Amino acid sequence: MSNVLIEVKNLQTHFKTEEGLVKAVDNVSFNLHRGETVGIVGESGSGKSVTSLSIMRLIPNPPGKIVGGEINFYDKDGSVTDLVKASESDMRHYRGNEISMIFQEPMTSLNPVFTCGNQVTEAIRLHQNVSKSEAKKRTIELFEKVQLPTPERMFKSYPHELSGGQKQRVMIAMAMSCNPQVLIADEPTTALDVTVQKTILQLMSDLKAEIDATIMFITHDLGVIAEIADKVIVMYKGKIVEQGNVYDIFSNPQHPYTKGLLACRPPLDKRLSKLPTVSDFMHVDENGKMTELASSVDEMIASVEITSEAHANRFKELSKKEPVLTVRNLKTYYPSGRNFFGKVTSYVKAVDDVSFDVYPGETMGLVGESGCGKTTLGRTLLRLAPAWDGEVIYKGKKILELSKPEMKELKKEMQIIFQDPYSSLNPRLTIGNAIMEPMQVHGILANDQERKDKVIELLETVSLLPHHFNRYPHEFSGGQRQRICIARALALNPKFIICDESVSALDVSVQAQVLNLLIELREKFDLTYIFISHDLSVVKFMSDRMIVMNKGKIEQMGAADEIYAKPATNYTAELISAIPKGLVSDIKTRTGN
């Protein structure tokens, strides 16, 4: 055991809920060796985050409790401590000092009333006997290491003044501040741009080499695991279903769940009619008995593969019609500076002279980094953000010139699915009433009973059940909440839908289901989409054509396959190169297998 740093043996963490006992971690065993990166993958509810919180002894009690097993920490001096049995004062020594954690959501992990610098210096002074000025100096050095711009300014900045990627860097600096032996990273790149994600992964790799840390990297994205991990642990419903060398798992997965996770990532080198899902590889009955279905990832992908020519021909047919949406020289500017007299002196050009057409039945992809203007463009099209100049014409109607009553009428046809399904649903309304509300506002159908019947029909359309009508948003998973938002968008029988980062924070398995659902609905209801995302692989799968945006302007526009094959600008090429490919050949090169 000389090379083992943490030994997890038969760990069991249970939660008491209204529905009964939940075995979140069910008899889990694995080792973390010094200097290695271990990836833990699985969808939401698989137990991967609870496993990491159990190691940190951060399980809230009640309702949760570690009911069995051992977590043995092998210290440098040869001593062994079972963290399950350690006192709270002993755990304060291990947390932050020996074992650090980067949490999934940096905005909720950072205290909004303290500056970023103060929060990191607090961690340093808690574990190391240094002065306030020395702690500040070390914090600024750490901010430089994690490549934060103007570290002195960042030291004085509050979390809300930083972007998502910058906040994540602050969290990494805090986690690394005491040179821990183990760094647990819980979904540290979820919902980040691919370029920011690539930077964060490289940064963690560099810091790991610098302080010789062991990394436990938790994610639902196997592409990310392929980039950084030495070993992979696959979890499903609280259990480990497969673990081993990263090359072996990717080149020859054994468990059907692992095969499903590998197959449901949108491929960049193929064009598929639909994405395979975990349910294509396994079926679990009410008693928990699993039946294996498809046996080969390659065979499953081959069964849904279509040619690029067939996909291109689809758009050729669509483009023979008149455009459903025409955008000309659209500009959306926001004041960014004022002089002493309050006069605006400078502007942020969020959307800067953008022009394009969208054809009936088409999915137009909109991709770019955070801050490129893609969400502002989507909101401006629906008059949810004020346009500065330009034209937006939908079916011959000049949207920017319509009166409020005319715009209200048009919104029956034009809907938006927002990025965060939880914040876009009223927590006090049952999901049935949330879907019914826009129908009442617009006078759709004769009475509430007819509307309720229509809502139940919509719930079934998005693979939810009639009895879900009376449940509240908090009772659903992220993927289910996104389906609810899709059902609400469909309630008014729209023809044009803007999907704004609608799958960015979902597990790859749930993401595949939602993307397949959007394609099915497009064909069934003859919908037209603008699909906004920072994930180029998802946009490529969904789109007929694609717009790449940068700093408010269009960098490149054309067929999705063509843009990926022949990026016309350095920016587009960088976006493509930053996507984790998850290719077995790349893993072989990296690991030397």
XYZ file of C-alpha atoms in Angstrom:
593
model
C 0.000 0.000 0.000
C 3.074 2.271 -0.120
C 1.773 4.156 -3.170
C -1.846 4.396 -1.962
C -2.945 7.777 -0.636
C -6.637 7.133 0.033
C -8.244 3.700 0.354
C -12.055 3.621 0.200
C -13.435 0.281 1.470
C -17.104 -0.739 1.326
C -18.307 2.849 1.726
C -22.048 3.250 2.360
C -23.742 6.650 2.547
C -27.515 6.716 2.970
C -30.137 9.482 2.986
C -33.524 9.383 4.701
C -36.208 10.921 2.469
C -40.010 11.083 2.443
C -40.002 8.275 -0.145
C -37.802 6.092 2.052
C -34.107 5.251 2.383
C -31.848 6.235 -0.537
C -28.567 4.328 -0.791
C -26.640 7.137 -2.493
C -23.311 5.296 -2.137
C -23.763 1.553 -1.884
C -20.745 -0.522 -0.891
C -18.147 1.338 -2.950
C -14.418 0.452 -2.890
C -11.448 1.984 -4.755
C -7.938 3.368 -4.192
C -6.381 6.735 -5.026
C -2.638 6.400 -5.711
C -0.123 9.205 -5.305
C 0.308 11.382 -8.394
C -2.513 9.866 -10.473
C -5.696 11.401 -11.869
C -8.800 9.302 -11.286
C -11.978 10.181 -13.203
C -15.373 9.316 -11.708
C -18.196 9.362 -14.260
C -21.925 8.762 -14.166
C -25.163 10.650 -14.623
C -26.894 12.754 -11.952
C -27.897 10.587 -9.012
C -25.189 7.988 -9.646
C -23.471 8.825 -6.335
C -20.247 10.356 -7.624
C -20.611 13.716 -5.818
C -21.820 12.032 -2.608
C -18.702 9.827 -2.732
C -16.483 12.929 -2.817
C -18.464 14.661 -0.050
C -18.152 11.491 2.033
C -14.351 11.625 1.699
C -14.467 15.260 2.858
C -16.982 14.335 5.626
C -19.337 17.040 4.348
C -22.519 14.918 4.242
C -25.352 16.921 5.855
C -26.730 14.998 8.845
C -29.731 14.824 8.788
C -30.782 13.635 6.217
C -27.542 11.886 5.187
C -25.113 9.687 7.052
C -22.088 7.487 6.380
C -23.439 4.192 7.753
C -20.554 1.874 6.930
C -17.124 1.380 5.420
C -13.698 2.961 5.761
C -11.880 5.930 4.186
C -8.230 5.373 5.077
C -5.848 8.288 4.543
C -2.147 7.236 4.301
C -0.039 10.173 5.477
C 3.549 10.932 4.448
C 4.850 9.825 7.873
C 3.356 6.344 7.409
C 0.381 6.844 9.747
C -3.124 5.790 8.666
C -6.301 7.666 9.624
C -9.835 6.407 9.012
C -11.621 9.634 8.050
C -15.010 8.051 8.800
C -14.061 7.759 12.482
C -11.937 10.931 12.746
C -13.110 13.675 15.124
C -14.394 16.970 13.726
C -11.247 18.785 14.927
C -9.056 16.226 13.081
C -11.180 16.683 9.934
C -10.553 20.435 10.050
C -6.850 19.613 9.671
C -7.453 17.363 6.660
C -9.998 19.568 4.877
C -8.274 22.239 2.818
C -4.848 21.294 4.130
C -4.456 17.686 2.914
C -7.630 17.246 0.861
C -9.102 20.193 -1.073
C -12.255 20.361 -3.137
C -13.340 22.460 -6.120
C -17.127 22.521 -6.036
C -19.387 22.318 -9.078
C -20.940 25.783 -8.919
C -18.390 28.504 -8.087
C -21.041 31.211 -7.670
C -22.721 29.388 -4.785
C -19.385 28.206 -3.351
C -17.944 31.723 -3.076
C -19.336 34.090 -0.438
C -20.951 37.044 -2.279
C -20.260 39.553 0.542
C -16.474 39.040 0.678
C -13.898 39.831 -1.994
C -12.303 36.912 -3.819
C -8.917 37.784 -2.311
C -10.219 37.762 1.260
C -11.766 34.326 0.789
C -8.479 32.805 -0.378
C -6.388 34.539 2.328
C -8.830 33.188 4.928
C -8.124 29.622 3.749
C -4.354 30.230 3.858
C -4.375 31.763 7.360
C -6.643 29.023 8.692
C -4.134 26.277 7.883
C -0.789 28.069 7.836
C 0.810 30.289 10.450
C 1.407 33.370 8.280
C 0.674 37.087 8.593
C -2.141 38.863 6.774
C 0.310 40.553 4.369
C 2.076 37.246 3.607
C -1.299 35.572 2.958
C -2.225 38.391 0.574
C 1.096 38.045 -1.262
C 0.572 34.281 -1.662
C -2.997 34.826 -2.866
C -1.881 37.229 -5.609
C 0.831 34.716 -6.624
C -1.848 32.008 -6.817
C -4.078 34.262 -8.928
C -1.130 34.686 -11.315
C -0.620 30.902 -11.434
C -4.257 30.270 -12.328
C -3.949 32.910 -15.081
C -6.436 35.435 -13.731
C -6.045 38.797 -15.512
C -4.817 41.682 -13.307
C -4.480 39.631 -10.070
C -4.366 42.744 -7.842
C -7.734 43.898 -9.209
C -9.172 40.375 -8.911
C -8.050 40.312 -5.267
C -10.359 43.281 -4.566
C -13.219 42.052 -6.795
C -16.422 40.409 -5.568
C -17.624 37.109 -7.108
C -20.452 38.762 -9.085
C -17.878 40.915 -10.917
C -16.146 37.857 -12.444
C -17.127 35.566 -15.322
C -17.871 31.877 -14.745
C -14.397 30.826 -15.866
C -12.732 33.438 -13.652
C -14.756 32.361 -10.604
C -13.704 28.773 -11.273
C -10.054 29.892 -11.324
C -10.543 31.580 -7.918
C -11.925 28.285 -6.576
C -8.903 26.412 -7.971
C -6.530 28.966 -6.383
C -8.295 28.481 -3.037
C -8.139 24.689 -3.351
C -4.407 24.793 -4.195
C -3.532 27.409 -1.550
C -2.262 24.915 1.045
C -0.549 22.514 -1.405
C -2.967 19.621 -0.692
C -2.043 16.016 -1.362
C -5.500 15.302 -2.848
C -7.549 17.638 -5.043
C -11.197 16.669 -5.582
C -12.734 18.482 -8.557
C -16.524 18.100 -8.714
C -17.738 18.975 -12.232
C -15.318 21.961 -12.405
C -15.884 22.570 -16.132
C -19.639 21.942 -16.453
C -21.364 24.725 -18.430
C -18.049 26.427 -19.293
C -17.046 27.260 -22.874
C -14.861 24.642 -24.556
C -11.979 27.129 -24.761
C -12.273 28.043 -21.060
C -12.681 24.345 -20.231
C -9.483 23.520 -22.117
C -7.631 26.243 -20.193
C -8.972 24.982 -16.827
C -7.993 21.367 -17.631
C -4.488 22.431 -18.694
C -4.177 24.585 -15.585
C -5.136 21.698 -13.277
C -2.688 19.430 -15.077
C 0.137 21.972 -14.660
C -0.619 22.597 -10.966
C -0.855 18.858 -10.327
C 2.665 18.411 -11.743
C 3.939 21.401 -9.745
C 2.800 20.204 -6.300
C 2.636 16.460 -7.117
C -1.048 16.229 -6.179
C -3.484 13.381 -6.699
C -6.637 14.468 -8.545
C -10.097 12.927 -8.230
C -12.020 14.412 -11.174
C -15.800 14.039 -11.139
C -17.716 14.643 -14.362
C -20.474 13.304 -16.599
C -18.405 14.053 -19.732
C -16.278 11.118 -20.862
C -14.560 13.386 -23.390
C -13.026 15.367 -20.522
C -11.994 12.148 -18.758
C -10.231 11.024 -21.940
C -8.161 14.226 -21.870
C -6.827 14.016 -18.311
C -7.488 10.749 -16.433
C -5.182 7.783 -15.794
C -7.932 5.629 -14.314
C -11.746 5.683 -14.692
C -14.460 4.702 -12.209
C -17.986 4.401 -13.668
C -20.847 4.754 -11.150
C -24.509 3.895 -11.601
C -27.184 4.152 -8.874
C -24.681 4.302 -6.035
C -22.528 1.395 -7.193
C -19.304 1.079 -9.190
C -20.200 -0.854 -12.339
C -16.775 -0.657 -13.978
C -13.309 0.678 -13.201
C -9.911 0.419 -14.791
C -7.236 2.002 -16.966
C -8.646 4.867 -19.094
C -7.455 3.273 -22.348
C -9.045 -0.099 -21.508
C -12.386 1.468 -20.547
C -12.593 3.557 -23.743
C -11.315 0.915 -26.150
C -13.193 -2.049 -24.668
C -16.044 -1.088 -22.274
C -17.634 -4.087 -20.585
C -20.734 -2.786 -18.810
C -23.728 -1.713 -20.946
C -24.039 1.530 -18.937
C -20.446 2.483 -19.825
C -21.162 1.659 -23.468
C -24.232 3.907 -23.360
C -22.269 6.830 -21.880
C -19.579 6.477 -24.561
C -22.126 6.242 -27.399
C -24.351 9.193 -26.454
C -21.710 11.925 -26.899
C -22.302 13.735 -30.239
C -19.471 12.571 -32.518
C -17.521 15.126 -34.532
C -16.403 12.791 -37.304
C -19.844 11.316 -38.153
C -23.330 12.547 -38.979
C -26.098 10.719 -37.027
C -29.881 10.786 -37.484
C -30.257 10.491 -33.696
C -27.996 9.977 -30.713
C -27.787 6.560 -29.032
C -28.821 6.662 -25.350
C -28.154 4.477 -22.315
C -31.596 2.895 -22.809
C -30.387 1.491 -26.158
C -27.817 -0.583 -24.274
C -29.658 -1.643 -21.126
C -33.121 -1.999 -19.636
C -33.757 -1.950 -15.887
C -37.143 -3.251 -14.692
C -39.122 -2.161 -11.603
C -37.249 -4.663 -9.436
C -33.860 -3.329 -10.509
C -33.041 -6.288 -12.750
C -30.886 -5.235 -15.708
C -31.126 -6.680 -19.219
C -28.355 -5.941 -21.715
C -29.622 -4.845 -25.126
C -27.092 -3.628 -27.737
C -23.612 -5.071 -27.167
C -21.359 -2.899 -29.358
C -20.906 0.881 -29.348
C -19.644 0.866 -32.950
C -22.593 -1.205 -34.212
C -25.096 1.065 -32.454
C -23.525 4.228 -33.914
C -23.375 2.625 -37.385
C -27.123 1.865 -37.195
C -28.004 5.593 -36.890
C -25.257 7.017 -39.127
C -26.276 8.985 -42.203
C -24.155 10.495 -44.956
C -23.199 14.157 -44.995
C -24.684 14.326 -48.504
C -28.101 13.206 -47.223
C -27.942 15.848 -44.514
C -26.882 18.533 -47.015
C -29.764 17.586 -49.332
C -32.216 18.225 -46.493
C -31.097 21.854 -46.312
C -31.155 22.199 -50.118
C -34.865 21.367 -50.034
C -35.537 23.728 -47.113
C -33.697 26.643 -48.758
C -36.019 26.534 -51.804
C -38.703 28.219 -49.652
C -38.883 31.853 -48.582
C -36.943 32.572 -45.336
C -39.131 32.506 -42.226
C -36.774 34.956 -40.485
C -34.616 37.673 -42.022
C -32.112 39.620 -39.920
C -30.356 42.635 -41.442
C -27.589 44.770 -39.872
C -28.875 44.094 -36.354
C -27.118 45.974 -33.552
C -27.600 45.735 -29.786
C -25.392 48.115 -27.805
C -25.217 48.716 -24.054
C -23.703 51.821 -22.377
C -20.428 50.942 -20.615
C -19.039 54.352 -19.662
C -20.345 57.801 -18.785
C -18.683 61.161 -18.208
C -19.157 63.505 -15.229
C -22.441 64.818 -16.674
C -23.880 61.335 -17.201
C -23.446 61.352 -20.961
C -22.604 57.925 -22.416
C -19.020 57.870 -23.698
C -18.603 54.194 -24.658
C -20.669 51.120 -25.490
C -20.452 47.334 -25.297
C -21.335 46.128 -28.795
C -23.077 42.879 -27.785
C -24.511 42.381 -31.291
C -22.640 44.306 -33.957
C -24.065 44.499 -37.498
C -25.337 40.912 -37.799
C -27.234 39.650 -40.880
C -28.600 36.180 -41.749
C -31.699 34.252 -42.922
C -33.419 31.222 -41.396
C -35.570 28.919 -43.552
C -38.760 27.060 -42.473
C -37.916 23.735 -40.811
C -34.216 24.621 -40.485
C -32.120 24.433 -37.321
C -29.665 27.330 -37.337
C -26.849 26.790 -34.824
C -25.329 29.735 -32.980
C -21.989 29.024 -31.311
C -19.240 30.985 -29.569
C -17.611 31.717 -26.222
C -19.398 33.409 -23.315
C -19.743 37.109 -24.055
C -19.700 36.659 -27.847
C -23.272 37.969 -28.118
C -25.173 34.794 -29.021
C -27.682 34.938 -26.127
C -28.203 38.706 -26.608
C -28.863 38.060 -30.305
C -31.474 35.409 -29.451
C -33.182 37.704 -26.935
C -33.118 40.674 -29.323
C -34.925 38.625 -31.988
C -37.853 38.224 -29.556
C -37.674 41.831 -28.295
C -36.528 40.587 -24.842
C -33.469 42.841 -25.295
C -33.700 46.281 -26.966
C -32.238 46.565 -30.470
C -30.078 49.599 -31.277
C -30.492 49.416 -35.037
C -31.280 47.030 -37.880
C -34.214 44.895 -39.037
C -35.770 41.619 -37.852
C -38.467 40.350 -40.221
C -40.574 37.284 -39.317
C -42.974 36.114 -42.039
C -43.061 39.617 -43.497
C -43.623 41.365 -40.133
C -41.014 43.860 -38.955
C -40.659 42.734 -35.340
C -38.828 45.826 -34.105
C -41.693 48.074 -35.259
C -44.621 46.074 -33.812
C -46.822 47.496 -31.028
C -47.115 45.643 -27.704
C -50.467 43.999 -28.591
C -49.074 42.934 -31.986
C -45.919 41.548 -30.325
C -48.014 39.644 -27.757
C -49.935 38.017 -30.598
C -46.720 37.120 -32.420
C -45.260 35.466 -29.308
C -47.729 32.614 -29.818
C -45.588 31.671 -32.816
C -42.148 32.583 -31.418
C -40.987 30.989 -28.176
C -37.739 30.582 -26.221
C -36.373 27.749 -24.052
C -34.055 29.325 -21.493
C -30.692 27.996 -20.302
C -31.581 27.312 -16.664
C -34.865 25.402 -16.389
C -35.055 25.810 -12.602
C -34.871 29.609 -12.548
C -37.298 29.898 -15.479
C -40.012 27.923 -13.628
C -41.997 29.477 -10.763
C -41.244 27.320 -7.673
C -44.735 28.084 -6.298
C -46.596 26.802 -9.351
C -47.146 23.128 -10.124
C -45.658 22.277 -13.475
C -49.155 21.657 -14.866
C -50.202 25.213 -14.010
C -46.860 26.585 -15.298
C -47.537 25.020 -18.714
C -51.216 26.053 -18.645
C -50.524 29.699 -17.709
C -49.404 30.953 -21.176
C -52.432 29.173 -22.696
C -54.700 31.149 -20.332
C -52.918 34.444 -21.098
C -53.334 33.973 -24.848
C -56.842 32.471 -24.672
C -55.848 29.131 -26.184
C -58.794 26.622 -26.063
C -62.240 27.251 -24.544
C -61.758 26.422 -20.847
C -59.291 25.160 -18.227
C -60.443 21.535 -18.515
C -59.554 21.504 -22.217
C -56.269 23.206 -21.385
C -55.499 20.607 -18.705
C -56.112 17.820 -21.220
C -53.771 19.610 -23.647
C -51.096 19.958 -20.898
C -51.277 16.237 -20.106
C -50.895 15.514 -23.836
C -47.817 17.796 -23.927
C -46.305 16.092 -20.853
C -46.638 12.727 -22.599
C -45.110 14.255 -25.767
C -41.935 15.096 -23.799
C -41.885 11.653 -22.085
C -43.323 12.746 -18.726
C -46.371 11.221 -17.011
C -49.901 12.614 -16.474
C -49.563 12.469 -12.658
C -46.608 14.870 -12.892
C -49.193 17.636 -13.516
C -49.533 18.372 -9.785
C -45.834 18.230 -8.861
C -43.572 21.231 -8.230
C -40.303 22.029 -10.086
C -38.048 20.968 -7.154
C -39.437 17.426 -7.394
C -37.848 16.882 -10.824
C -34.314 16.256 -12.065
C -32.526 18.781 -14.321
C -33.355 16.801 -17.452
C -37.022 16.514 -16.490
C -37.225 20.259 -15.762
C -35.807 20.966 -19.209
C -38.519 18.738 -20.720
C -41.127 20.747 -18.767
C -39.754 23.976 -20.275
C -39.939 22.410 -23.741
C -43.577 21.395 -23.082
C -44.351 24.970 -21.939
C -42.752 26.377 -25.114
C -44.954 24.040 -27.200
C -48.169 25.012 -25.329
C -48.947 27.891 -27.715
C -48.345 25.810 -30.875
C -45.326 27.889 -31.961
C -43.533 27.541 -35.271
C -40.248 29.179 -34.293
C -38.281 28.320 -31.112
C -34.987 29.715 -29.798
C -33.154 27.145 -27.656
C -30.722 29.143 -25.500
C -28.056 26.811 -24.041
C -30.939 24.431 -23.313
C -28.723 21.357 -22.747
C -25.474 22.935 -21.500
C -25.736 21.775 -17.871
C -27.283 18.341 -18.502
C -25.621 14.941 -18.201
C -24.509 13.551 -21.567
C -27.072 10.735 -21.283
C -29.946 13.160 -20.508
C -28.570 15.623 -23.080
C -28.822 12.941 -25.767
C -32.474 12.284 -24.840
C -33.365 16.009 -24.950
C -31.570 16.542 -28.292
C -33.384 13.535 -29.800
C -36.663 14.915 -28.446
C -36.050 18.333 -30.054
C -35.383 16.663 -33.427
C -38.545 14.517 -33.122
C -40.622 17.591 -32.256
C -39.118 19.535 -35.172
C -40.283 16.848 -37.596
C -43.663 16.284 -35.900
C -44.719 19.936 -35.561
C -42.722 21.413 -38.487
C -40.699 23.659 -36.143
C -37.848 26.023 -36.954
C -35.043 26.384 -34.390
C -32.235 28.745 -33.554
C -30.049 26.542 -31.375
C -27.604 28.476 -29.164
C -24.714 26.698 -27.441
C -21.028 27.019 -26.608
C -20.591 23.281 -27.338
C -19.669 22.956 -31.013
C -20.188 19.169 -31.058
C -23.820 19.568 -29.908
C -24.449 22.401 -32.386
C -22.916 20.353 -35.210
C -25.237 17.424 -34.420
C -28.383 19.584 -34.238
C -27.807 22.119 -37.002
C -28.277 22.373 -40.738
C -26.215 25.559 -40.817
C -24.129 27.225 -38.185
C -23.101 30.766 -37.226
C -19.860 31.253 -35.283
C -19.942 34.494 -33.267
C -17.073 36.426 -31.695
C -17.293 39.823 -29.946
C -20.741 40.546 -31.357
C -19.857 39.794 -34.985
C -20.280 36.772 -37.239
C -16.901 35.062 -37.737
C -18.142 32.338 -40.068
C -21.471 31.062 -41.373
C -22.257 27.981 -43.435
C -23.080 24.267 -43.379
C -22.240 22.739 -39.988
C -20.144 19.902 -41.480
C -18.271 22.327 -43.721
C -17.367 24.702 -40.868
C -16.002 21.818 -38.804
C -14.027 20.419 -41.757
C -12.764 23.819 -43.010
C -12.690 26.515 -40.317
C -12.217 29.838 -42.098
C -10.778 31.804 -39.172
C -8.315 31.182 -36.345
C -11.109 31.729 -33.816
C -13.249 28.960 -35.339
C -10.233 26.659 -35.519
C -9.457 27.292 -31.832
C -13.057 26.514 -30.852
C -12.903 23.207 -32.721
C -9.467 22.239 -31.371
C -10.657 22.898 -27.790
C -13.440 20.266 -27.961
C -12.534 17.112 -25.980
C -12.596 14.455 -28.702
C -12.554 11.357 -26.481
C -10.801 9.369 -29.209
C -9.110 6.105 -28.284
C -6.135 6.983 -30.511
C -5.585 10.217 -28.532
C -5.723 8.338 -25.209
C -3.211 5.811 -26.545
C -0.822 8.618 -27.504
C -1.225 10.382 -24.141
C -0.920 7.313 -21.903
C 1.562 5.347 -24.006
C -0.633 2.209 -24.142
